[in-house]
Structure formats: C-alpha cells, structure tokens
Short mmCIF file of C-alpha atoms and ligand atoms in Angstrom, two decimals:
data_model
loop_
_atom_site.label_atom_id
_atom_site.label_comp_id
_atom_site.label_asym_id
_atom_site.label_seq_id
_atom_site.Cartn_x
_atom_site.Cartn_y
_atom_site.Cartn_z
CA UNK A 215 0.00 0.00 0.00
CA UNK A 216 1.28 3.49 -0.67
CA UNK A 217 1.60 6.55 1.36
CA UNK A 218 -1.73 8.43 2.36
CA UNK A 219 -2.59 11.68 3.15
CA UNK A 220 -4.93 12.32 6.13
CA UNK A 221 -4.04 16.10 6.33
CA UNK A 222 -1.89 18.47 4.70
CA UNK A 223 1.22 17.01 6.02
CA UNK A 224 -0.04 14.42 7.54
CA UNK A 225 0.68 10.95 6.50
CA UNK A 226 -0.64 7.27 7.12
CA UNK A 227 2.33 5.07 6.51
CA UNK A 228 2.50 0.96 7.42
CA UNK A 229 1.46 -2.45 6.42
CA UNK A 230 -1.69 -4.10 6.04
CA UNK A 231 -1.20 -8.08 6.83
CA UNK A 232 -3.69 -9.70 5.46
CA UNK A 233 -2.74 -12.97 6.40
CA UNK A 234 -1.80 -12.85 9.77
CA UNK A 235 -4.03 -15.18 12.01
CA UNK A 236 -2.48 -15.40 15.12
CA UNK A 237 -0.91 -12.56 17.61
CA UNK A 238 1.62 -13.34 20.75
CA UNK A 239 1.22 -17.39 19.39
CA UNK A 240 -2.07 -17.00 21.09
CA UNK A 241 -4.50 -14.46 20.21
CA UNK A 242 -6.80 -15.05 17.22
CA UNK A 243 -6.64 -12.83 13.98
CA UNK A 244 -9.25 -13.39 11.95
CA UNK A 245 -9.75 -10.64 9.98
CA UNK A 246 -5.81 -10.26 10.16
CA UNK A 247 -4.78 -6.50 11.03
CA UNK A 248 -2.52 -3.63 10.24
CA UNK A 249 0.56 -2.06 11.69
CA UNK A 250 -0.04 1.81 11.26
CA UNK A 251 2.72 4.62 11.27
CA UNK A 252 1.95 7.62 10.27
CA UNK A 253 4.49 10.74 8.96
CA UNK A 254 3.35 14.53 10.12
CA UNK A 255 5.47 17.52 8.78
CA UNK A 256 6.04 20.91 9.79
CA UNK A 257 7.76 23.67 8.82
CA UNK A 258 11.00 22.65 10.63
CA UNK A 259 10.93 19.30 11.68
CA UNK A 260 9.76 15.89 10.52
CA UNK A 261 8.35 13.47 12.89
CA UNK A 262 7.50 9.19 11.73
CA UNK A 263 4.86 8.25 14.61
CA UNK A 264 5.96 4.48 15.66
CA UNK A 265 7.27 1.84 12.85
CA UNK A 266 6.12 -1.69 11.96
CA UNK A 267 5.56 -5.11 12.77
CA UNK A 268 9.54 -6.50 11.98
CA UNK A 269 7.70 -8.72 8.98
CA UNK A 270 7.21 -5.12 7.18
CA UNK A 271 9.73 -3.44 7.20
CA UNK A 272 10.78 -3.39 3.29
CA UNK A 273 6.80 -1.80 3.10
CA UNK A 274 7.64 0.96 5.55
CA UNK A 275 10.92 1.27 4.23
CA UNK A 276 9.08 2.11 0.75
CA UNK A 277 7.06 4.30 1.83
CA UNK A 278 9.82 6.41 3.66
CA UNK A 279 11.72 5.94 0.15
CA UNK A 280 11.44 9.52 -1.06
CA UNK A 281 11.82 11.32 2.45
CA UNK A 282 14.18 13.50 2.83
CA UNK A 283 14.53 13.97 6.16
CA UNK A 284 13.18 12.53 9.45
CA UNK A 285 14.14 14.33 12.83
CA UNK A 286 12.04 11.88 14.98
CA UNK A 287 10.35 8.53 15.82
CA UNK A 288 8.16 8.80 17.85
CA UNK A 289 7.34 5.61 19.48
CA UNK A 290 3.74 4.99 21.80
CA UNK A 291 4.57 2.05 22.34
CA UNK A 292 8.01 -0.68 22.95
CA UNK A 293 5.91 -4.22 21.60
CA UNK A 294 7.20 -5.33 18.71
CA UNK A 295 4.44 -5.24 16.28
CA UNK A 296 5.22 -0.75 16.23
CA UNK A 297 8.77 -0.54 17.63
CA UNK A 298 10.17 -3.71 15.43
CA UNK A 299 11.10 -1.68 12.52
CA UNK A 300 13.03 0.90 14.72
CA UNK A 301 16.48 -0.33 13.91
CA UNK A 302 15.93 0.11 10.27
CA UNK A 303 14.89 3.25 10.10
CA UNK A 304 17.71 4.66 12.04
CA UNK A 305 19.77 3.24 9.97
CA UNK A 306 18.31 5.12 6.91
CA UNK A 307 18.16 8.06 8.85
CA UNK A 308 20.87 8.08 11.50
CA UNK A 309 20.44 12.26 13.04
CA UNK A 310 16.05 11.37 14.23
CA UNK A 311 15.89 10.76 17.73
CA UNK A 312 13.30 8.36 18.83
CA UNK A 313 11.05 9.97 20.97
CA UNK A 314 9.77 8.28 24.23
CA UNK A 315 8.48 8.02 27.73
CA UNK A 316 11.20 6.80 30.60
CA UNK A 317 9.59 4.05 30.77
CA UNK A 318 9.82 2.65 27.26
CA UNK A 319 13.66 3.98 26.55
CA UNK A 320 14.69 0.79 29.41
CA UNK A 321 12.24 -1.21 27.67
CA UNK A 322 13.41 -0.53 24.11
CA UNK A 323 16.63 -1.02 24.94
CA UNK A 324 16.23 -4.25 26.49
CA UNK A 325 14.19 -5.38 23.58
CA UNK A 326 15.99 -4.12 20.71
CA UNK A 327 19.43 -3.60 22.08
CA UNK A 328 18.72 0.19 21.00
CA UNK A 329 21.88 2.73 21.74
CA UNK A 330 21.03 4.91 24.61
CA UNK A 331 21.91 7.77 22.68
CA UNK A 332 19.30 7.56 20.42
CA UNK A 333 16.64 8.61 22.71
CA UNK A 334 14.31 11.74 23.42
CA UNK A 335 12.66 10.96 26.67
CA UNK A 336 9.40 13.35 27.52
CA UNK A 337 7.32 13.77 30.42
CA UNK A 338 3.57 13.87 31.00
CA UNK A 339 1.95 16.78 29.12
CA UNK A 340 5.37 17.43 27.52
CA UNK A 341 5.40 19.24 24.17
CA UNK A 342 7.75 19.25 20.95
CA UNK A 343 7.53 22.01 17.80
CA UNK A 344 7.89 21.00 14.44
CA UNK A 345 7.46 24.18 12.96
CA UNK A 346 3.93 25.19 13.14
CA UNK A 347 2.65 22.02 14.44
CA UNK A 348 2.91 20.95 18.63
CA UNK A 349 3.14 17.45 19.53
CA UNK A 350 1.46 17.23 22.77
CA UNK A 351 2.68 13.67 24.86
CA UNK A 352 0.32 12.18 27.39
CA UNK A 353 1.31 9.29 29.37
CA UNK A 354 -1.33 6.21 29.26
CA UNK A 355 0.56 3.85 31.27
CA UNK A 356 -0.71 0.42 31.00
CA UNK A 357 -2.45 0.36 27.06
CA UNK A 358 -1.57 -2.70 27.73
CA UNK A 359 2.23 -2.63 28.27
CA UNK A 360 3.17 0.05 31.39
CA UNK A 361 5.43 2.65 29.01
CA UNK A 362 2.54 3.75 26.65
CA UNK A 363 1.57 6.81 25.55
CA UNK A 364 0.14 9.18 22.92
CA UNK A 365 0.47 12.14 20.98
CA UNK A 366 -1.97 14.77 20.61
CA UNK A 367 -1.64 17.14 17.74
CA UNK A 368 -3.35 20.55 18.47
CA UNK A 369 -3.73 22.42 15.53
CA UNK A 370 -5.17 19.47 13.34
CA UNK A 371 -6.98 17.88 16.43
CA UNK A 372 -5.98 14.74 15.85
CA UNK A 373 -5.26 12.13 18.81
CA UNK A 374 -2.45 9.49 17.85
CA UNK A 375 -3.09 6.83 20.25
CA UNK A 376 -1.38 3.46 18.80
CA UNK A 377 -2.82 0.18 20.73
CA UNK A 378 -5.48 2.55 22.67
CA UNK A 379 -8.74 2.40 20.51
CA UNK A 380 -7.08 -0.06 18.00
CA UNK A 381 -8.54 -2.75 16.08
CA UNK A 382 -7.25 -5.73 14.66
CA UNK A 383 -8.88 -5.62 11.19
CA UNK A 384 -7.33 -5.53 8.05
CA UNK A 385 -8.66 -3.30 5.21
CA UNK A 386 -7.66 -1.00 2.63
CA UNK A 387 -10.52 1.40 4.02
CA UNK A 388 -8.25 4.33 5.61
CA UNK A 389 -10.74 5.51 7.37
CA UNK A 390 -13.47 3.79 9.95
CA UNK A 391 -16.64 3.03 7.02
CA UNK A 392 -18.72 0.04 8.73
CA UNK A 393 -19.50 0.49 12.21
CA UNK A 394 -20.40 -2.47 13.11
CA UNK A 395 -16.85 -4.68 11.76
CA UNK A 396 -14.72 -2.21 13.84
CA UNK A 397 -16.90 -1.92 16.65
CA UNK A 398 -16.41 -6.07 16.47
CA UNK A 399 -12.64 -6.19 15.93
CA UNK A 400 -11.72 -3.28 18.20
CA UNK A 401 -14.23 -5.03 21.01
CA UNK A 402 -12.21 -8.18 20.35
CA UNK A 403 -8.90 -6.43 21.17
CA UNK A 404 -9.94 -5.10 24.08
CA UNK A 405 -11.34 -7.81 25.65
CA UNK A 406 -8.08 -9.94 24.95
CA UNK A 407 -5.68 -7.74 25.71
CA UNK A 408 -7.02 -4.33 27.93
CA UNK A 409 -9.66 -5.73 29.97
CA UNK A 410 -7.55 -6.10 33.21
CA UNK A 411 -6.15 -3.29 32.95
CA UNK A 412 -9.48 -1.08 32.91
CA UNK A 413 -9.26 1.05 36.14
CA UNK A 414 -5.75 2.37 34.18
CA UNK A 415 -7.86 3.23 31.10
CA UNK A 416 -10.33 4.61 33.01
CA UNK A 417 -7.75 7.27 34.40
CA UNK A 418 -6.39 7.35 30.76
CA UNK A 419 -9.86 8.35 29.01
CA UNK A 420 -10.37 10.58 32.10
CA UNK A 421 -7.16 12.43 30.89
CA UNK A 422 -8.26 12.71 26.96
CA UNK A 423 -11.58 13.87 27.76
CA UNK A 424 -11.69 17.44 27.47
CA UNK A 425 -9.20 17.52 24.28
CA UNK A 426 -11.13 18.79 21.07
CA UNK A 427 -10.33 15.35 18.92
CA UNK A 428 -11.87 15.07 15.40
CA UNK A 429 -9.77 12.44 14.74
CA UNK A 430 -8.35 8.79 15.94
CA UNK A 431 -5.79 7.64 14.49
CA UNK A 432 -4.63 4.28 16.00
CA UNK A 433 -1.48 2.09 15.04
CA UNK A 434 -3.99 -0.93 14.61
CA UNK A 435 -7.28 -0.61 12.30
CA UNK A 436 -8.91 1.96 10.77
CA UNK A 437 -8.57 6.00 11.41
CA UNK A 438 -11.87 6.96 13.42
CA UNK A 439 -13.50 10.99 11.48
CA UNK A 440 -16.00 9.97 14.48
CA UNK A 441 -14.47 9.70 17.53
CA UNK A 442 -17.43 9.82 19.47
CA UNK A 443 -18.52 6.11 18.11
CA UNK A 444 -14.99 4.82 20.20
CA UNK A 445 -14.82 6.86 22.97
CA UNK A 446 -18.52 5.71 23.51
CA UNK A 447 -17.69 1.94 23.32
CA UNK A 448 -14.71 2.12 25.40
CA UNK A 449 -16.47 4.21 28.31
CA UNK A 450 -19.02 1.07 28.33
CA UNK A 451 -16.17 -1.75 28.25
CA UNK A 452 -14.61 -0.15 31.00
CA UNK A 453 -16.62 1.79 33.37
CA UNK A 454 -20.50 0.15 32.57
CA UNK A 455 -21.90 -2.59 34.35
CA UNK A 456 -22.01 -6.35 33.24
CA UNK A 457 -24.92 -7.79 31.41
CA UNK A 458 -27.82 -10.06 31.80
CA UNK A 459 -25.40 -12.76 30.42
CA UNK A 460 -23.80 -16.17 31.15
CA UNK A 461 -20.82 -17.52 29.93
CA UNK A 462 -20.52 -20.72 29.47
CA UNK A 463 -17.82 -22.46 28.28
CA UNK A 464 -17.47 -26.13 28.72
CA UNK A 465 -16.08 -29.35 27.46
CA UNK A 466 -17.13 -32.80 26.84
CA UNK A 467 -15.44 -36.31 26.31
CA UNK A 468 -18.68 -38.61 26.41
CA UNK A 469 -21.40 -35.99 26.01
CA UNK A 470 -22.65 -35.91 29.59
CA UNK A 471 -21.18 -32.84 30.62
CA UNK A 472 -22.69 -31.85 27.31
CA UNK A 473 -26.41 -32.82 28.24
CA UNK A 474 -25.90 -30.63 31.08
CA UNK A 475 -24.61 -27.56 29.39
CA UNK A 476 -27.88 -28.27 27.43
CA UNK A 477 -30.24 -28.41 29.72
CA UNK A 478 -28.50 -25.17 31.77
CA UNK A 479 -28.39 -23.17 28.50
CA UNK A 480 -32.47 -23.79 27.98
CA UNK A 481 -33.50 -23.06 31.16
CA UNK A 482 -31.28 -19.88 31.45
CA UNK A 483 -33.07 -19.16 28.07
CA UNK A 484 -36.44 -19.94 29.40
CA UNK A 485 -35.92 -17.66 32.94
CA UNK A 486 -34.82 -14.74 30.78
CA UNK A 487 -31.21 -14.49 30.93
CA UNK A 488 -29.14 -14.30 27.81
CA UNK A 489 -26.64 -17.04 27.57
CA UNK A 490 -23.30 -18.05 25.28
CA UNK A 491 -21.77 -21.37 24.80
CA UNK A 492 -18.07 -21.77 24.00
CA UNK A 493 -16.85 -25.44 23.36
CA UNK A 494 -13.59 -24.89 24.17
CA UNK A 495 -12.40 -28.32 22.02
CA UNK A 496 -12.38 -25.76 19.07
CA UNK A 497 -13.88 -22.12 20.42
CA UNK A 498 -11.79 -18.83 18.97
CA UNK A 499 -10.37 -17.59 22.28
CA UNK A 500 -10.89 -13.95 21.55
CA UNK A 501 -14.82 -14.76 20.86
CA UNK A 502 -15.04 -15.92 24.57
CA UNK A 503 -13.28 -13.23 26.05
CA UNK A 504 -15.45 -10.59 24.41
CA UNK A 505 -18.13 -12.23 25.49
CA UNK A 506 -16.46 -12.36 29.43
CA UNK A 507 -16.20 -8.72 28.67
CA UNK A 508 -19.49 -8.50 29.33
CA UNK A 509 -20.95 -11.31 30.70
CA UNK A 510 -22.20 -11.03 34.99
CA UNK A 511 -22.31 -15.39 35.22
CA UNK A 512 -19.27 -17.64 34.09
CA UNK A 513 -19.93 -21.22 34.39
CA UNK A 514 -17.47 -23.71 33.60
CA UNK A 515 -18.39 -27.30 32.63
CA UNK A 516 -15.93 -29.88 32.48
CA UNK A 517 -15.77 -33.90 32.84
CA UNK A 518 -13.34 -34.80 35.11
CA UNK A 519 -9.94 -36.36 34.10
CA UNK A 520 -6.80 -37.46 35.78
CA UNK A 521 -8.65 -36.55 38.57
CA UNK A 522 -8.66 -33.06 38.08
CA UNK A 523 -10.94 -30.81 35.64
CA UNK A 524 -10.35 -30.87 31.84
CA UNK A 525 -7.37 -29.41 30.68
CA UNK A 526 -9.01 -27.26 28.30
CA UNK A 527 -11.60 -26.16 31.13
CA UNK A 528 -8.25 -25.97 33.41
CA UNK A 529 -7.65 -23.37 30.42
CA UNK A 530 -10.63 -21.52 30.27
CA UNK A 531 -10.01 -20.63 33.68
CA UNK A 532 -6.41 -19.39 33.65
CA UNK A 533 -7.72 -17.07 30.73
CA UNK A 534 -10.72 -15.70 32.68
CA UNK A 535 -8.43 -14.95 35.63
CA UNK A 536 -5.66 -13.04 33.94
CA UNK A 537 -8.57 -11.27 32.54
CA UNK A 538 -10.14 -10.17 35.68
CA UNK A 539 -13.33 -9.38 33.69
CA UNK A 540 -16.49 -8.27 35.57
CA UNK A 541 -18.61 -11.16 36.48
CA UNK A 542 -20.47 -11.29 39.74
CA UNK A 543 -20.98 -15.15 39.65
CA UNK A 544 -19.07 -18.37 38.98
CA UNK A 545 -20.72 -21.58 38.52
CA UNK A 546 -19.06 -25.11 38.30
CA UNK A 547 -21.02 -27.90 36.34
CA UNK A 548 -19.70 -31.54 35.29
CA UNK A 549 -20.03 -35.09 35.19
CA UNK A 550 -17.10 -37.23 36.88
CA UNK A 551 -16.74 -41.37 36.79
CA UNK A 552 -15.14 -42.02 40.40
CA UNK A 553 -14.43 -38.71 42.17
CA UNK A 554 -11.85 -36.14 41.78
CA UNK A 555 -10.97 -32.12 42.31
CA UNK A 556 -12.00 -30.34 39.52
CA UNK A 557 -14.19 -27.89 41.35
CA UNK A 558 -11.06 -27.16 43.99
CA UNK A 559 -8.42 -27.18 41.22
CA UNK A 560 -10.68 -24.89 39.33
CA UNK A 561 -11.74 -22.48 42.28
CA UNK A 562 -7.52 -22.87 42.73
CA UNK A 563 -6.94 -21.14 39.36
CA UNK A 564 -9.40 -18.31 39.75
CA UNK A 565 -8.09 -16.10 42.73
CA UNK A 566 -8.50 -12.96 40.73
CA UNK A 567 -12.21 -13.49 39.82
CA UNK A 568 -14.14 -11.15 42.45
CA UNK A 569 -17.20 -13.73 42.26
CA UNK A 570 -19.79 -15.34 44.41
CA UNK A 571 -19.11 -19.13 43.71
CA UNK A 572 -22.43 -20.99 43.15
CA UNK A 573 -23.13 -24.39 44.54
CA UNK A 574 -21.28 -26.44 42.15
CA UNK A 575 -23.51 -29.40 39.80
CA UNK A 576 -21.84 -32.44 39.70
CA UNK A 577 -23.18 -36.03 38.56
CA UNK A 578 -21.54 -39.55 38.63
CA UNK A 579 -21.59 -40.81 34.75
CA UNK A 580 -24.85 -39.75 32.88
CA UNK A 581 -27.39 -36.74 33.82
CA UNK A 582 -30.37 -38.25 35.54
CA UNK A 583 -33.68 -36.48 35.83
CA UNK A 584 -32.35 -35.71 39.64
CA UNK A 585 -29.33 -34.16 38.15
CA UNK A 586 -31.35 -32.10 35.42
CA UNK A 587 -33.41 -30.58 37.86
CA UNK A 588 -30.56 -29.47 39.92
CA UNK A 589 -29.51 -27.46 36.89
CA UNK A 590 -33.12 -26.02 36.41
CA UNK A 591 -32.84 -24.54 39.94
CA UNK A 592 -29.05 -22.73 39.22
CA UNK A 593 -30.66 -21.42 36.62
CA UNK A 594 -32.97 -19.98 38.34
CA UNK A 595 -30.72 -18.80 40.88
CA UNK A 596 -28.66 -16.74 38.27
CA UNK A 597 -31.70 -15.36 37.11
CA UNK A 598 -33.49 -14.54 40.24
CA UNK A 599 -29.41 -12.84 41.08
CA UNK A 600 -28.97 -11.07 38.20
CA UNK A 601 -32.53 -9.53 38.67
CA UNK A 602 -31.10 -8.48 42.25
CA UNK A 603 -28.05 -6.82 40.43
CA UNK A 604 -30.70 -4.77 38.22
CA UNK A 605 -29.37 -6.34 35.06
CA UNK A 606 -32.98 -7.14 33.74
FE1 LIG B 182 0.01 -3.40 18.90
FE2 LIG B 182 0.78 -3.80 22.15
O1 LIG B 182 1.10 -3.76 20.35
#
C-alpha cells in the first residue's frame, strides 16, 4: 500500500497483513490487522509516529523511500508489532531521535538492544515544535504494556493513540466506514488484551476527555473521522456494568457434561437471561473473552480427568483470571466417573475473579432427571441474582 494523506502534512504510513491469524502465538486474527505509522510535517521538523511489525519493514521502508529527512520517531509504544522496525529506520536516517516516555527507553533497549543515545525521553503533558505544528505527549501507562503513551496534535486535532482504541482488522478502508466490523474487531482487542487493565484506562480516558479530537488515528485498524462512536464503546467496556449474560464455556469427552450444558443453557433461556456457549475443544479464544467482557455469570463445565478438571476447562479458567473481567458469579457444572478435584483445582486457578461461587452441579456418569433438575434450579438462581443486580 502506498503513502496516504490524512491532512496536509499528515501521512498514514505501514502495512496491512492480510494474512496474519495469530498474535503473541495466542490471540486469534481473523480478519488479520494492520501495523499503522503515520508521517506529520512541519515547517521545521519531521516526525515518523511508531514503525512496523519487523515482517514489514521493506513496506515501511518504501514508503519512507522519497523522504528526505526525518528528525524523529516517535514511538507509543516498545511491543514489537510498532517498535520492530526501529532499527531500520535509524539506519536510513541516523540524526532522528526516537522519541519516548522513561519508561519505554529501558524497555526498548532491552528489547531491541537500541543505543542509549538515540533517545528523546518526555514527560507527561510534555510538548515538541515541528514548525507550526505541537506534539502534545500524554502518558497512558498500562495500554496494555506500562510505558505507553500518545500524541496529541493541536492544531489538526488529531489524537495518535497506537494500541489505545485499535482494532485488529485488516482493510484498505483508511478511514473507519462500517460500524459495526470495527466496533467487532476493536471489542475483540480489548477484551483480549485491555480488559484487566481497565481502572488504568479509566484514568487514561479521564485524561483525553476534554481535548477537542476530530480524529483517531490508532497504530492498529482503521482511522476513526467519528471519535465519538470509540470513545462511547470504550467508556461502556470499562466503566458500565455487566450484562444479563452467562458464559458458558465447557467441554465434553462422552457428552454428559454436554447434556448438562444443554439443559443449563435452555432453562437460562427460558428464565430470561441471555446465555453463550463456548466449546472450548475448538472455540476462537478472543470470541469468549469478548463475550467475558461483558458477561455477569461464568460457568465452567468440564468432565473430570486425571482426577482433576479438563485441561481445556483448566484453560478456560487461567484465561478468565488473567482477565479479571467483571462477572459477579461463577458456577461449576460436570459429570465425573469415580471422584476427583475439579471444582477445587478450578476455584484454585481463579483467585482474581471477584465472584460469588455458586453451589457447584456435579453427577456420577450420565445426567439423571435428579441431576437435570438441579440445573433447572441454578438457573434460576442466576436469574433470580442477576434480577437483584438490576441487570434485567
Ligand atoms: Fe500493537 Fe501492544 O502492540
């Protein structure tokens, strides 16, 4: 993809990967995504805001082909995916200083054996001229690494905020078109990556609210011209309550842990509460965790093997904890042959999870109609809770 102008003087430079499916060899891609820099010029000075994803580098270092001159790099960010291309592009222009909190200068050093003398560091609320134009730097610790920040740009309103608002879509759209696939994609990559760190982003939208910002322009996904539609979903992922909803992800080896899920999902259904099954034997990761974004009931059902829970449920509940999303109630349901732990080795996995834990639902071999019932009745516990929460 070429260069493209946002602005007078204002640039979107990077890579769109089409193909890429899978992020940290864990998160899923599937509508792949793009690694956005973007070049803004002013009467002085030239600034390149964060690089590429190491796997793009000859498309970066295309686009920077016929420029002259590049003062500095400013990098949001020290992952990979924006800072990997770094090296490169100091090479081609050895005089730009790359331009970064404290906090990321250790951290890009340790990552890409950077000199130390290549770096600018700026404070919170620091500002740099490039002739005409201000660069404005806000610290937003914790967007999802601790060293982020963005970059503000007065005079053309425009908020650069790399990760922060970013979605994970590929597209040769420049700018945000369909609603509803970003709103999707940039859900997605909040859930899997931002969720526990929400009382951070809370303090980080608190400090962007009363800039005048017409634009977005993130280092993953499309360039918002409607800010509002972001800022909007991000207030609610963070700061709103959860939903009428359960979560329920679950496993299966002989298909009675399945007739239980069954019978749970209908009669969730049936008392009015919203409910989403994952089988985790081949769910998309970031699918669940969008919907533990929002959901106020997990419940986890797993068989029990080697004496424990299912590996895969074992799974589901490592991933829910590190995400420390905002349920109010955790639920354990399962069918065992002889015995076991999988509740305890479950409840063992989930100290983050600020949860009541429900009477767990456990049978010996297949449901009976003893068994059934029992889940008829947690169902209507969650639903007679949730209504005590207000969520319906
Ligand atoms: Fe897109 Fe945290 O890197």
């Amino acid at each position: 993809m070429n260069k493209r102008k946002l602005r007078d003087g204002i640039y979107w430079l990077g890579a769109i990967d089409w193909e890429r499916r899978l992020f940290d060899s864990l998160i899923p891609l599937p509508d792949g995504t793009t690694y956005n820099a973007y070049l803004v010029e002013g009467t002085e000075k030239v600034a390149l805001f964060d690089t590429v994803d190491p796997s793009k580098t000859e498309v970066l270092l295309g686009q920077l082909a016929d420029v002259p001159r590049l003062d500095y790099v400013i990098a949001h960010h020290a992952e990979q995916d924006h800072s990997g291309s770094l090296g490169s592009v100091l090479e081609k222009f050895p005089q730009a200083k790359v331009v970064c909190t404290p906090r990321a200068k250790e951290m890009l050093i340790d990552l890409l054996a950077l000199p130390e003398d290549v770096f600018l560091t700026v404070g919170d609320g620091e500002e740099l001229a490039l002739g005409g134009r201000m660069l404005r730097f806000l610290h937003t610790p914790w967007v999802h690494w601790p060293e982020t920040m963005v970059t503000y740009l007065a005079e053309d309103h425009i908020l650069f905020s790399c990760d922060f608002f970013g979605s994970h879509l590929a597209s040769s759209d420049l700018w945000v078109v369909d609603d509803c696939r970003v709103e999707e994609s940039a859900k997605r990559y909040f859930a899997e990556i931002m969720a526990p760190f929400r009382p951070q982003i809370e303090k980080n939208l608190e400090k962007i609210k009363d800039l005048e910002i017409e634009v977005i322009a993130p280092s993953h996904g499309q360039v918002y011209g409607r800010p509002r539609f972001i800022l909007n979903l991000y207030k609610d992922w963070v700061t709103g309550p959860p939903k009428n909803l359960v979560l329920l992800p679950y496993v299966s080896m002989h298909h009675s842990t399945r007739k239980m899920v069954d019978r749970l999902a209908t009669a969730l259904a049936d008392q009015g509460v919203r409910v989403e099954l994952f089988d985790l034997a081949v769910t998309d990761i970031g699918k669940m965790a969008m919907v533990l974004l929002d959901a106020a009931t997990i419940v986890i059902g797993t068989p029990t093997i080697l004496v424990g829970p299912h590996p895969l449920a074992a799974y589901a509940a490592v991933l829910a904890n590190a995400l420390r999303p905002k349920a109010r109630l955790l639920g354990i349901i399962g069918s065992y042959g002889w015995g076991g732990k999988a509740v305890e080795t479950l409840a063992s996995l989930t100290p983050n999870l600020k949860v009541e834990v429900l009477e767990p639902v456990l049978c010996k071999g297949l449901p009976r109609e003893s068994d059934l019932k029992r889940l008829d009745e947690l169902a209507a516990l969650i639903a007679r809770k949730h209504q005590e929460l207000g969520l319906f």
